[in-house]
């Protein structure tokens, strides 16, 4: 089946090339899973991609939590992810003023050179999106920003009024790929989807087949419920990378997410 048929209005209304690339990858792999690759060694990260690459549609990184990071090993890791047909998404949660965010796209990690997507808070105002876009532009690349509209963690300060403002400002900006929503609360997610409409992606962490509370205030909802409530991509970390059999678990998350999409 063609991506346009599978995704319906989301495909028709979402004209950003990168969003369409994601939707096509998801169809090829029958998976709406973004792997949160939160392992601390390069060997652990490389193993993970080798095992779960076929079952996930995107890769989310925290480049600054790797103990033995080097530029060379990171480039090789990114090449491996690209060969596995994965968008690379650095979850940097930028939050500074536009000009500094642009500079933070460079620096030691040089995020602008290998990321397709990054996360940002809109707390400092909409110029952060222009700053991040200028960062990619500085190296002749294109990317998309995912704005944090909600969070999955207990007691977070992103209340419904804040969410509404992030959505209103983000919807109007071409540099915004979409929004991070809370995958642990389907009702909140349904409200977020109706505010966002079909023109932008919603990606959701806080998802686990074992629903309930996680470590240090994390909360989890079921992957299928999140997709039914309007998530376009479930972000799964420990549910996969801490599993005894990461490949089997990644496939289970992929199947649950794909089933959710087919019922929508
Ligand atoms: O609200 C949020 C936003 C994000 S991006 N809550 C989150 O948990 N995340 C990220 O998703 C977090 O940084 C981590 O990488 C991942 C969730 O991992 P898990 O192990 O709880 O599935």
PDB file of C-alpha atoms and ligand atoms in Angstrom:
ATOM      1  CA  UNK A   1       0.000   0.000   0.000  1.00  0.00           C
ATOM      2  CA  UNK A   2       1.181   3.530  -0.786  1.00  0.00           C
ATOM      3  CA  UNK A   3       2.089   5.880   2.078  1.00  0.00           C
ATOM      4  CA  UNK A   4      -0.577   8.349   0.892  1.00  0.00           C
ATOM      5  CA  UNK A   5      -3.288   5.707   1.423  1.00  0.00           C
ATOM      6  CA  UNK A   6      -1.936   4.462   4.736  1.00  0.00           C
ATOM      7  CA  UNK A   7      -1.565   7.939   6.258  1.00  0.00           C
ATOM      8  CA  UNK A   8      -4.591   9.609   4.627  1.00  0.00           C
ATOM      9  CA  UNK A   9      -5.074  13.207   5.686  1.00  0.00           C
ATOM     10  CA  UNK A  10      -1.762  13.271   7.550  1.00  0.00           C
ATOM     11  CA  UNK A  11       0.016  12.669   4.242  1.00  0.00           C
ATOM     12  CA  UNK A  12      -2.192  15.034   2.256  1.00  0.00           C
ATOM     13  CA  UNK A  13      -1.863  17.942   4.688  1.00  0.00           C
ATOM     14  CA  UNK A  14       1.780  17.481   5.654  1.00  0.00           C
ATOM     15  CA  UNK A  15       3.921  18.810   2.863  1.00  0.00           C
ATOM     16  CA  UNK A  16       7.312  18.910   4.604  1.00  0.00           C
ATOM     17  CA  UNK A  17       9.620  16.539   2.678  1.00  0.00           C
ATOM     18  CA  UNK A  18      11.080  15.112   5.887  1.00  0.00           C
ATOM     19  CA  UNK A  19       7.652  14.279   7.296  1.00  0.00           C
ATOM     20  CA  UNK A  20       6.828  12.436   4.108  1.00  0.00           C
ATOM     21  CA  UNK A  21      10.174  10.638   4.215  1.00  0.00           C
ATOM     22  CA  UNK A  22       9.306   9.452   7.720  1.00  0.00           C
ATOM     23  CA  UNK A  23       5.842   8.309   6.675  1.00  0.00           C
ATOM     24  CA  UNK A  24       7.357   6.323   3.790  1.00  0.00           C
ATOM     25  CA  UNK A  25       9.976   4.679   6.006  1.00  0.00           C
ATOM     26  CA  UNK A  26       7.234   3.756   8.496  1.00  0.00           C
ATOM     27  CA  UNK A  27       5.312   2.047   5.679  1.00  0.00           C
ATOM     28  CA  UNK A  28       8.370   0.157   4.415  1.00  0.00           C
ATOM     29  CA  UNK A  29       9.076  -1.139   7.904  1.00  0.00           C
ATOM     30  CA  UNK A  30       5.473  -1.392   9.141  1.00  0.00           C
ATOM     31  CA  UNK A  31       6.647   0.410  12.236  1.00  0.00           C
ATOM     32  CA  UNK A  32       5.895   3.737  13.897  1.00  0.00           C
ATOM     33  CA  UNK A  33       8.706   3.254  16.379  1.00  0.00           C
ATOM     34  CA  UNK A  34      11.491   5.713  17.124  1.00  0.00           C
ATOM     35  CA  UNK A  35      14.198   4.002  19.133  1.00  0.00           C
ATOM     36  CA  UNK A  36      15.450   6.108  22.058  1.00  0.00           C
ATOM     37  CA  UNK A  37      19.000   4.773  22.004  1.00  0.00           C
ATOM     38  CA  UNK A  38      19.924   5.731  25.548  1.00  0.00           C
ATOM     39  CA  UNK A  39      23.008   3.542  25.944  1.00  0.00           C
ATOM     40  CA  UNK A  40      26.271   4.975  27.277  1.00  0.00           C
ATOM     41  CA  UNK A  41      28.863   3.245  25.107  1.00  0.00           C
ATOM     42  CA  UNK A  42      29.482   3.267  21.379  1.00  0.00           C
ATOM     43  CA  UNK A  43      29.610  -0.543  21.362  1.00  0.00           C
ATOM     44  CA  UNK A  44      26.217  -0.707  23.074  1.00  0.00           C
ATOM     45  CA  UNK A  45      24.750   1.754  20.572  1.00  0.00           C
ATOM     46  CA  UNK A  46      26.159  -0.074  17.564  1.00  0.00           C
ATOM     47  CA  UNK A  47      24.851  -3.421  18.857  1.00  0.00           C
ATOM     48  CA  UNK A  48      21.426  -1.912  19.301  1.00  0.00           C
ATOM     49  CA  UNK A  49      21.180  -0.659  15.711  1.00  0.00           C
ATOM     50  CA  UNK A  50      22.424  -3.999  14.402  1.00  0.00           C
ATOM     51  CA  UNK A  51      19.694  -5.791  16.326  1.00  0.00           C
ATOM     52  CA  UNK A  52      16.672  -3.530  15.956  1.00  0.00           C
ATOM     53  CA  UNK A  53      17.327  -1.516  12.764  1.00  0.00           C
ATOM     54  CA  UNK A  54      14.765  -3.424  10.675  1.00  0.00           C
ATOM     55  CA  UNK A  55      11.941  -2.828  13.174  1.00  0.00           C
ATOM     56  CA  UNK A  56      12.281   0.899  13.842  1.00  0.00           C
ATOM     57  CA  UNK A  57      11.668   3.943  11.633  1.00  0.00           C
ATOM     58  CA  UNK A  58      13.821   6.543  13.382  1.00  0.00           C
ATOM     59  CA  UNK A  59      16.692   6.794  15.810  1.00  0.00           C
ATOM     60  CA  UNK A  60      16.696   9.210  18.741  1.00  0.00           C
ATOM     61  CA  UNK A  61      20.029  10.034  20.349  1.00  0.00           C
ATOM     62  CA  UNK A  62      21.359  11.892  23.385  1.00  0.00           C
ATOM     63  CA  UNK A  63      24.836  12.534  22.049  1.00  0.00           C
ATOM     64  CA  UNK A  64      26.086  13.961  25.358  1.00  0.00           C
ATOM     65  CA  UNK A  65      25.425  10.854  27.451  1.00  0.00           C
ATOM     66  CA  UNK A  66      27.933   8.608  25.668  1.00  0.00           C
ATOM     67  CA  UNK A  67      31.009   7.863  27.811  1.00  0.00           C
ATOM     68  CA  UNK A  68      33.460   6.940  25.043  1.00  0.00           C
ATOM     69  CA  UNK A  69      32.214   9.370  22.368  1.00  0.00           C
ATOM     70  CA  UNK A  70      34.616  10.338  19.582  1.00  0.00           C
ATOM     71  CA  UNK A  71      33.789  12.177  16.367  1.00  0.00           C
ATOM     72  CA  UNK A  72      34.980   9.216  14.265  1.00  0.00           C
ATOM     73  CA  UNK A  73      32.974   6.581  16.099  1.00  0.00           C
ATOM     74  CA  UNK A  74      29.890   8.804  16.004  1.00  0.00           C
ATOM     75  CA  UNK A  75      30.168   9.326  12.257  1.00  0.00           C
ATOM     76  CA  UNK A  76      30.408   5.587  11.749  1.00  0.00           C
ATOM     77  CA  UNK A  77      27.362   5.099  13.978  1.00  0.00           C
ATOM     78  CA  UNK A  78      25.359   7.672  11.995  1.00  0.00           C
ATOM     79  CA  UNK A  79      26.375   5.972   8.737  1.00  0.00           C
ATOM     80  CA  UNK A  80      25.102   2.698  10.164  1.00  0.00           C
ATOM     81  CA  UNK A  81      21.795   4.338  11.074  1.00  0.00           C
ATOM     82  CA  UNK A  82      21.451   5.827   7.591  1.00  0.00           C
ATOM     83  CA  UNK A  83      22.183   2.444   6.019  1.00  0.00           C
ATOM     84  CA  UNK A  84      19.381   1.040   8.211  1.00  0.00           C
ATOM     85  CA  UNK A  85      16.995   3.626   6.658  1.00  0.00           C
ATOM     86  CA  UNK A  86      16.597   5.677   9.855  1.00  0.00           C
ATOM     87  CA  UNK A  87      16.083   9.388  10.349  1.00  0.00           C
ATOM     88  CA  UNK A  88      18.506  10.637  13.013  1.00  0.00           C
ATOM     89  CA  UNK A  89      16.938  12.699  15.736  1.00  0.00           C
ATOM     90  CA  UNK A  90      19.108  14.379  18.394  1.00  0.00           C
ATOM     91  CA  UNK A  91      17.004  14.989  21.477  1.00  0.00           C
ATOM     92  CA  UNK A  92      19.017  18.007  22.608  1.00  0.00           C
ATOM     93  CA  UNK A  93      16.018  19.929  23.967  1.00  0.00           C
ATOM     94  CA  UNK A  94      17.482  23.269  22.965  1.00  0.00           C
ATOM     95  CA  UNK A  95      15.981  26.149  24.964  1.00  0.00           C
ATOM     96  CA  UNK A  96      18.245  29.201  24.601  1.00  0.00           C
ATOM     97  CA  UNK A  97      17.837  32.331  22.493  1.00  0.00           C
ATOM     98  CA  UNK A  98      18.001  31.894  18.713  1.00  0.00           C
ATOM     99  CA  UNK A  99      21.600  33.025  18.189  1.00  0.00           C
ATOM    100  CA  UNK A 100      23.024  30.758  20.890  1.00  0.00           C
ATOM    101  CA  UNK A 101      20.970  27.783  19.740  1.00  0.00           C
ATOM    102  CA  UNK A 102      22.479  28.282  16.292  1.00  0.00           C
ATOM    103  CA  UNK A 103      25.970  28.126  17.818  1.00  0.00           C
ATOM    104  CA  UNK A 104      25.032  25.101  19.919  1.00  0.00           C
ATOM    105  CA  UNK A 105      24.221  23.266  16.688  1.00  0.00           C
ATOM    106  CA  UNK A 106      27.984  23.479  16.026  1.00  0.00           C
ATOM    107  CA  UNK A 107      30.571  22.972  18.793  1.00  0.00           C
ATOM    108  CA  UNK A 108      32.231  19.665  19.642  1.00  0.00           C
ATOM    109  CA  UNK A 109      29.244  17.515  18.720  1.00  0.00           C
ATOM    110  CA  UNK A 110      28.409  19.452  15.544  1.00  0.00           C
ATOM    111  CA  UNK A 111      24.774  18.334  15.742  1.00  0.00           C
ATOM    112  CA  UNK A 112      23.884  20.280  12.570  1.00  0.00           C
ATOM    113  CA  UNK A 113      26.087  17.992  10.462  1.00  0.00           C
ATOM    114  CA  UNK A 114      24.401  14.686  11.240  1.00  0.00           C
ATOM    115  CA  UNK A 115      20.934  15.309  12.723  1.00  0.00           C
ATOM    116  CA  UNK A 116      17.761  15.329  10.626  1.00  0.00           C
ATOM    117  CA  UNK A 117      15.609  16.359  13.581  1.00  0.00           C
ATOM    118  CA  UNK A 118      16.178  18.019  16.946  1.00  0.00           C
ATOM    119  CA  UNK A 119      13.943  18.827  19.920  1.00  0.00           C
ATOM    120  CA  UNK A 120      13.478  22.313  21.345  1.00  0.00           C
ATOM    121  CA  UNK A 121      11.488  23.991  24.081  1.00  0.00           C
ATOM    122  CA  UNK A 122       9.713  27.172  22.992  1.00  0.00           C
ATOM    123  CA  UNK A 123      10.217  28.808  26.393  1.00  0.00           C
ATOM    124  CA  UNK A 124      12.579  31.447  24.969  1.00  0.00           C
ATOM    125  CA  UNK A 125      10.233  32.367  22.078  1.00  0.00           C
ATOM    126  CA  UNK A 126       9.868  31.370  18.418  1.00  0.00           C
ATOM    127  CA  UNK A 127      13.266  32.683  17.265  1.00  0.00           C
ATOM    128  CA  UNK A 128      14.809  29.475  18.559  1.00  0.00           C
ATOM    129  CA  UNK A 129      13.353  27.703  15.520  1.00  0.00           C
ATOM    130  CA  UNK A 130      15.026  30.200  13.165  1.00  0.00           C
ATOM    131  CA  UNK A 131      18.293  29.799  15.080  1.00  0.00           C
ATOM    132  CA  UNK A 132      18.232  26.018  14.711  1.00  0.00           C
ATOM    133  CA  UNK A 133      17.299  26.270  11.039  1.00  0.00           C
ATOM    134  CA  UNK A 134      20.192  28.698  10.527  1.00  0.00           C
ATOM    135  CA  UNK A 135      22.439  26.086  12.175  1.00  0.00           C
ATOM    136  CA  UNK A 136      21.568  23.496   9.550  1.00  0.00           C
ATOM    137  CA  UNK A 137      21.804  26.169   6.876  1.00  0.00           C
ATOM    138  CA  UNK A 138      25.384  26.962   7.969  1.00  0.00           C
ATOM    139  CA  UNK A 139      26.448  23.526   6.696  1.00  0.00           C
ATOM    140  CA  UNK A 140      24.094  23.401   3.702  1.00  0.00           C
ATOM    141  CA  UNK A 141      21.758  20.883   5.271  1.00  0.00           C
ATOM    142  CA  UNK A 142      18.056  20.794   6.087  1.00  0.00           C
ATOM    143  CA  UNK A 143      16.345  19.569   9.207  1.00  0.00           C
ATOM    144  CA  UNK A 144      13.178  19.788  11.243  1.00  0.00           C
ATOM    145  CA  UNK A 145      12.411  20.881  14.791  1.00  0.00           C
ATOM    146  CA  UNK A 146      10.143  18.978  17.153  1.00  0.00           C
ATOM    147  CA  UNK A 147       8.762  21.368  19.772  1.00  0.00           C
ATOM    148  CA  UNK A 148       7.960  20.070  23.241  1.00  0.00           C
ATOM    149  CA  UNK A 149       4.230  20.720  23.572  1.00  0.00           C
ATOM    150  CA  UNK A 150       3.755  18.213  26.403  1.00  0.00           C
ATOM    151  CA  UNK A 151       6.041  15.999  28.476  1.00  0.00           C
ATOM    152  CA  UNK A 152       5.674  12.504  29.867  1.00  0.00           C
ATOM    153  CA  UNK A 153       7.286  13.141  33.242  1.00  0.00           C
ATOM    154  CA  UNK A 154       5.322  13.572  36.444  1.00  0.00           C
ATOM    155  CA  UNK A 155       4.851  17.158  37.664  1.00  0.00           C
ATOM    156  CA  UNK A 156       6.146  18.850  34.518  1.00  0.00           C
ATOM    157  CA  UNK A 157       5.291  22.525  34.071  1.00  0.00           C
ATOM    158  CA  UNK A 158       3.907  22.365  30.519  1.00  0.00           C
ATOM    159  CA  UNK A 159       0.277  23.109  31.351  1.00  0.00           C
ATOM    160  CA  UNK A 160      -2.561  23.265  28.819  1.00  0.00           C
ATOM    161  CA  UNK A 161      -2.191  26.999  28.248  1.00  0.00           C
ATOM    162  CA  UNK A 162       1.516  26.621  27.512  1.00  0.00           C
ATOM    163  CA  UNK A 163       0.758  23.697  25.194  1.00  0.00           C
ATOM    164  CA  UNK A 164      -1.805  25.780  23.287  1.00  0.00           C
ATOM    165  CA  UNK A 165       0.720  28.573  22.724  1.00  0.00           C
ATOM    166  CA  UNK A 166       3.432  26.172  21.540  1.00  0.00           C
ATOM    167  CA  UNK A 167       0.996  24.605  19.092  1.00  0.00           C
ATOM    168  CA  UNK A 168      -0.288  27.942  17.786  1.00  0.00           C
ATOM    169  CA  UNK A 169       3.233  29.265  17.150  1.00  0.00           C
ATOM    170  CA  UNK A 170       4.664  25.973  15.898  1.00  0.00           C
ATOM    171  CA  UNK A 171       1.872  25.232  13.431  1.00  0.00           C
ATOM    172  CA  UNK A 172       2.635  28.447  11.582  1.00  0.00           C
ATOM    173  CA  UNK A 173       6.359  27.754  11.116  1.00  0.00           C
ATOM    174  CA  UNK A 174       7.778  25.732   8.198  1.00  0.00           C
ATOM    175  CA  UNK A 175      10.866  24.914  10.233  1.00  0.00           C
ATOM    176  CA  UNK A 176       8.733  22.960  12.702  1.00  0.00           C
ATOM    177  CA  UNK A 177       8.436  19.277  11.836  1.00  0.00           C
ATOM    178  CA  UNK A 178       6.010  18.620  14.656  1.00  0.00           C
ATOM    179  CA  UNK A 179       5.459  18.328  18.377  1.00  0.00           C
ATOM    180  CA  UNK A 180       6.415  16.082  21.244  1.00  0.00           C
ATOM    181  CA  UNK A 181       3.265  14.908  23.018  1.00  0.00           C
ATOM    182  CA  UNK A 182       2.718  12.846  26.139  1.00  0.00           C
ATOM    183  CA  UNK A 183       2.337   9.188  25.147  1.00  0.00           C
ATOM    184  CA  UNK A 184       1.344   8.171  28.645  1.00  0.00           C
ATOM    185  CA  UNK A 185      -1.985  10.002  28.658  1.00  0.00           C
ATOM    186  CA  UNK A 186      -4.190   9.215  25.599  1.00  0.00           C
ATOM    187  CA  UNK A 187      -6.810  11.806  26.555  1.00  0.00           C
ATOM    188  CA  UNK A 188      -4.247  14.619  26.668  1.00  0.00           C
ATOM    189  CA  UNK A 189      -2.915  13.376  23.372  1.00  0.00           C
ATOM    190  CA  UNK A 190      -6.343  13.420  21.743  1.00  0.00           C
ATOM    191  CA  UNK A 191      -6.703  17.060  22.763  1.00  0.00           C
ATOM    192  CA  UNK A 192      -3.253  17.841  21.416  1.00  0.00           C
ATOM    193  CA  UNK A 193      -4.103  16.204  18.090  1.00  0.00           C
ATOM    194  CA  UNK A 194      -7.268  18.226  17.686  1.00  0.00           C
ATOM    195  CA  UNK A 195      -5.308  21.440  18.323  1.00  0.00           C
ATOM    196  CA  UNK A 196      -2.492  20.461  15.934  1.00  0.00           C
ATOM    197  CA  UNK A 197      -4.702  19.186  13.092  1.00  0.00           C
ATOM    198  CA  UNK A 198      -3.214  17.033  10.320  1.00  0.00           C
ATOM    199  CA  UNK A 199      -0.491  19.397   9.139  1.00  0.00           C
ATOM    200  CA  UNK A 200       2.242  18.459  11.624  1.00  0.00           C
ATOM    201  CA  UNK A 201       3.635  15.321  13.228  1.00  0.00           C
ATOM    202  CA  UNK A 202       3.110  14.364  16.871  1.00  0.00           C
ATOM    203  CA  UNK A 203       5.769  12.048  18.309  1.00  0.00           C
ATOM    204  CA  UNK A 204       5.313  10.592  21.770  1.00  0.00           C
ATOM    205  CA  UNK A 205       7.640   9.285  24.465  1.00  0.00           C
ATOM    206  CA  UNK A 206       6.273   7.760  27.671  1.00  0.00           C
ATOM    207  CA  UNK A 207       5.300   4.550  25.902  1.00  0.00           C
ATOM    208  CA  UNK A 208       5.830   0.998  27.109  1.00  0.00           C
ATOM    209  CA  UNK A 209       4.029  -2.323  26.734  1.00  0.00           C
ATOM    210  CA  UNK A 210       4.187  -2.411  30.550  1.00  0.00           C
ATOM    211  CA  UNK A 211       1.888   0.532  31.301  1.00  0.00           C
ATOM    212  CA  UNK A 212       2.373   2.436  34.577  1.00  0.00           C
ATOM    213  CA  UNK A 213       5.101   4.350  36.368  1.00  0.00           C
ATOM    214  CA  UNK A 214       8.713   4.155  35.263  1.00  0.00           C
ATOM    215  CA  UNK A 215      11.950   5.300  36.878  1.00  0.00           C
ATOM    216  CA  UNK A 216      12.261   8.785  38.415  1.00  0.00           C
ATOM    217  CA  UNK A 217       8.838  10.150  37.552  1.00  0.00           C
ATOM    218  CA  UNK A 218       8.540   8.738  34.030  1.00  0.00           C
ATOM    219  CA  UNK A 219       5.010   7.560  33.156  1.00  0.00           C
ATOM    220  CA  UNK A 220       4.036   5.007  30.493  1.00  0.00           C
ATOM    221  CA  UNK A 221       1.013   4.426  28.280  1.00  0.00           C
ATOM    222  CA  UNK A 222       0.384   1.621  25.782  1.00  0.00           C
ATOM    223  CA  UNK A 223       1.801   2.047  22.258  1.00  0.00           C
ATOM    224  CA  UNK A 224      -1.425   1.187  20.461  1.00  0.00           C
ATOM    225  CA  UNK A 225      -3.447   3.593  22.608  1.00  0.00           C
ATOM    226  CA  UNK A 226      -0.977   6.387  21.871  1.00  0.00           C
ATOM    227  CA  UNK A 227      -1.270   5.844  18.113  1.00  0.00           C
ATOM    228  CA  UNK A 228      -5.059   5.625  18.298  1.00  0.00           C
ATOM    229  CA  UNK A 229      -5.065   8.933  20.197  1.00  0.00           C
ATOM    230  CA  UNK A 230      -3.148  10.610  17.377  1.00  0.00           C
ATOM    231  CA  UNK A 231       0.549   9.840  17.816  1.00  0.00           C
ATOM    232  CA  UNK A 232       2.452   9.428  14.540  1.00  0.00           C
ATOM    233  CA  UNK A 233       5.505   7.897  16.151  1.00  0.00           C
ATOM    234  CA  UNK A 234       6.062   6.211  19.502  1.00  0.00           C
ATOM    235  CA  UNK A 235       9.422   6.929  21.086  1.00  0.00           C
ATOM    236  CA  UNK A 236      10.558   3.836  22.990  1.00  0.00           C
ATOM    237  CA  UNK A 237      13.741   3.621  25.043  1.00  0.00           C
ATOM    238  CA  UNK A 238      14.147   1.193  27.911  1.00  0.00           C
ATOM    239  CA  UNK A 239      11.283  -0.993  26.636  1.00  0.00           C
ATOM    240  CA  UNK A 240      13.695  -1.956  23.839  1.00  0.00           C
ATOM    241  CA  UNK A 241      17.281  -1.219  24.864  1.00  0.00           C
ATOM    242  CA  UNK A 242      16.988  -2.825  28.293  1.00  0.00           C
ATOM    243  CA  UNK A 243      15.104  -5.907  27.043  1.00  0.00           C
ATOM    244  CA  UNK A 244      16.747  -9.354  27.063  1.00  0.00           C
ATOM    245  CA  UNK A 245      15.884  -9.643  23.390  1.00  0.00           C
ATOM    246  CA  UNK A 246      15.795  -6.107  21.952  1.00  0.00           C
ATOM    247  CA  UNK A 247      14.919  -7.304  18.431  1.00  0.00           C
ATOM    248  CA  UNK A 248      11.863  -9.273  19.602  1.00  0.00           C
ATOM    249  CA  UNK A 249      10.714  -6.333  21.723  1.00  0.00           C
ATOM    250  CA  UNK A 250      11.258  -3.828  18.923  1.00  0.00           C
ATOM    251  CA  UNK A 251       9.110  -6.022  16.686  1.00  0.00           C
ATOM    252  CA  UNK A 252       6.390  -6.175  19.369  1.00  0.00           C
ATOM    253  CA  UNK A 253       6.346  -2.349  19.588  1.00  0.00           C
ATOM    254  CA  UNK A 254       6.348  -2.078  15.794  1.00  0.00           C
ATOM    255  CA  UNK A 255       3.379  -4.462  15.524  1.00  0.00           C
ATOM    256  CA  UNK A 256       1.402  -2.613  18.226  1.00  0.00           C
ATOM    257  CA  UNK A 257       2.044   0.751  16.579  1.00  0.00           C
ATOM    258  CA  UNK A 258       1.202  -0.492  13.087  1.00  0.00           C
ATOM    259  CA  UNK A 259      -1.989  -2.084  14.354  1.00  0.00           C
ATOM    260  CA  UNK A 260      -2.929   1.242  15.965  1.00  0.00           C
ATOM    261  CA  UNK A 261      -2.424   3.058  12.654  1.00  0.00           C
ATOM    262  CA  UNK A 262      -4.514   0.526  10.751  1.00  0.00           C
ATOM    263  CA  UNK A 263      -7.412   1.058  13.188  1.00  0.00           C
ATOM    264  CA  UNK A 264      -7.328   4.829  13.014  1.00  0.00           C
TER     265      UNK A 264
HETATM  266  O1  LIG B   1       8.533  14.308  27.755  1.00  0.00           O
HETATM  267  C1  LIG B   1       9.444  13.619  27.350  1.00  0.00           C
HETATM  268  C2  LIG B   1      10.201  13.973  26.220  1.00  0.00           C
HETATM  269  C3  LIG B   1      11.187  13.112  25.776  1.00  0.00           C
HETATM  270  S1  LIG B   1      11.955  13.499  24.288  1.00  0.00           S
HETATM  271  N1  LIG B   1       9.737  12.449  27.969  1.00  0.00           N
HETATM  272  C4  LIG B   1      10.740  11.617  27.561  1.00  0.00           C
HETATM  273  O2  LIG B   1      10.924  10.545  28.162  1.00  0.00           O
HETATM  274  N2  LIG B   1      11.512  11.959  26.455  1.00  0.00           N
HETATM  275  C5  LIG B   1      12.638  11.108  26.005  1.00  0.00           C
HETATM  276  O3  LIG B   1      12.117   9.841  25.589  1.00  0.00           O
HETATM  277  C6  LIG B   1      13.693  10.818  27.075  1.00  0.00           C
HETATM  278  O4  LIG B   1      14.746  11.764  26.982  1.00  0.00           O
HETATM  279  C7  LIG B   1      14.156   9.393  26.746  1.00  0.00           C
HETATM  280  O5  LIG B   1      15.222   9.430  25.815  1.00  0.00           O
HETATM  281  C8  LIG B   1      12.959   8.777  26.042  1.00  0.00           C
HETATM  282  C9  LIG B   1      12.109   7.836  26.883  1.00  0.00           C
HETATM  283  O6  LIG B   1      12.828   6.714  27.282  1.00  0.00           O
HETATM  284  P1  LIG B   1      12.131   5.497  28.054  1.00  0.00           P
HETATM  285  O7  LIG B   1      13.276   4.639  28.472  1.00  0.00           O
HETATM  286  O8  LIG B   1      11.371   6.044  29.211  1.00  0.00           O
HETATM  287  O9  LIG B   1      11.240   4.820  27.054  1.00  0.00           O
END
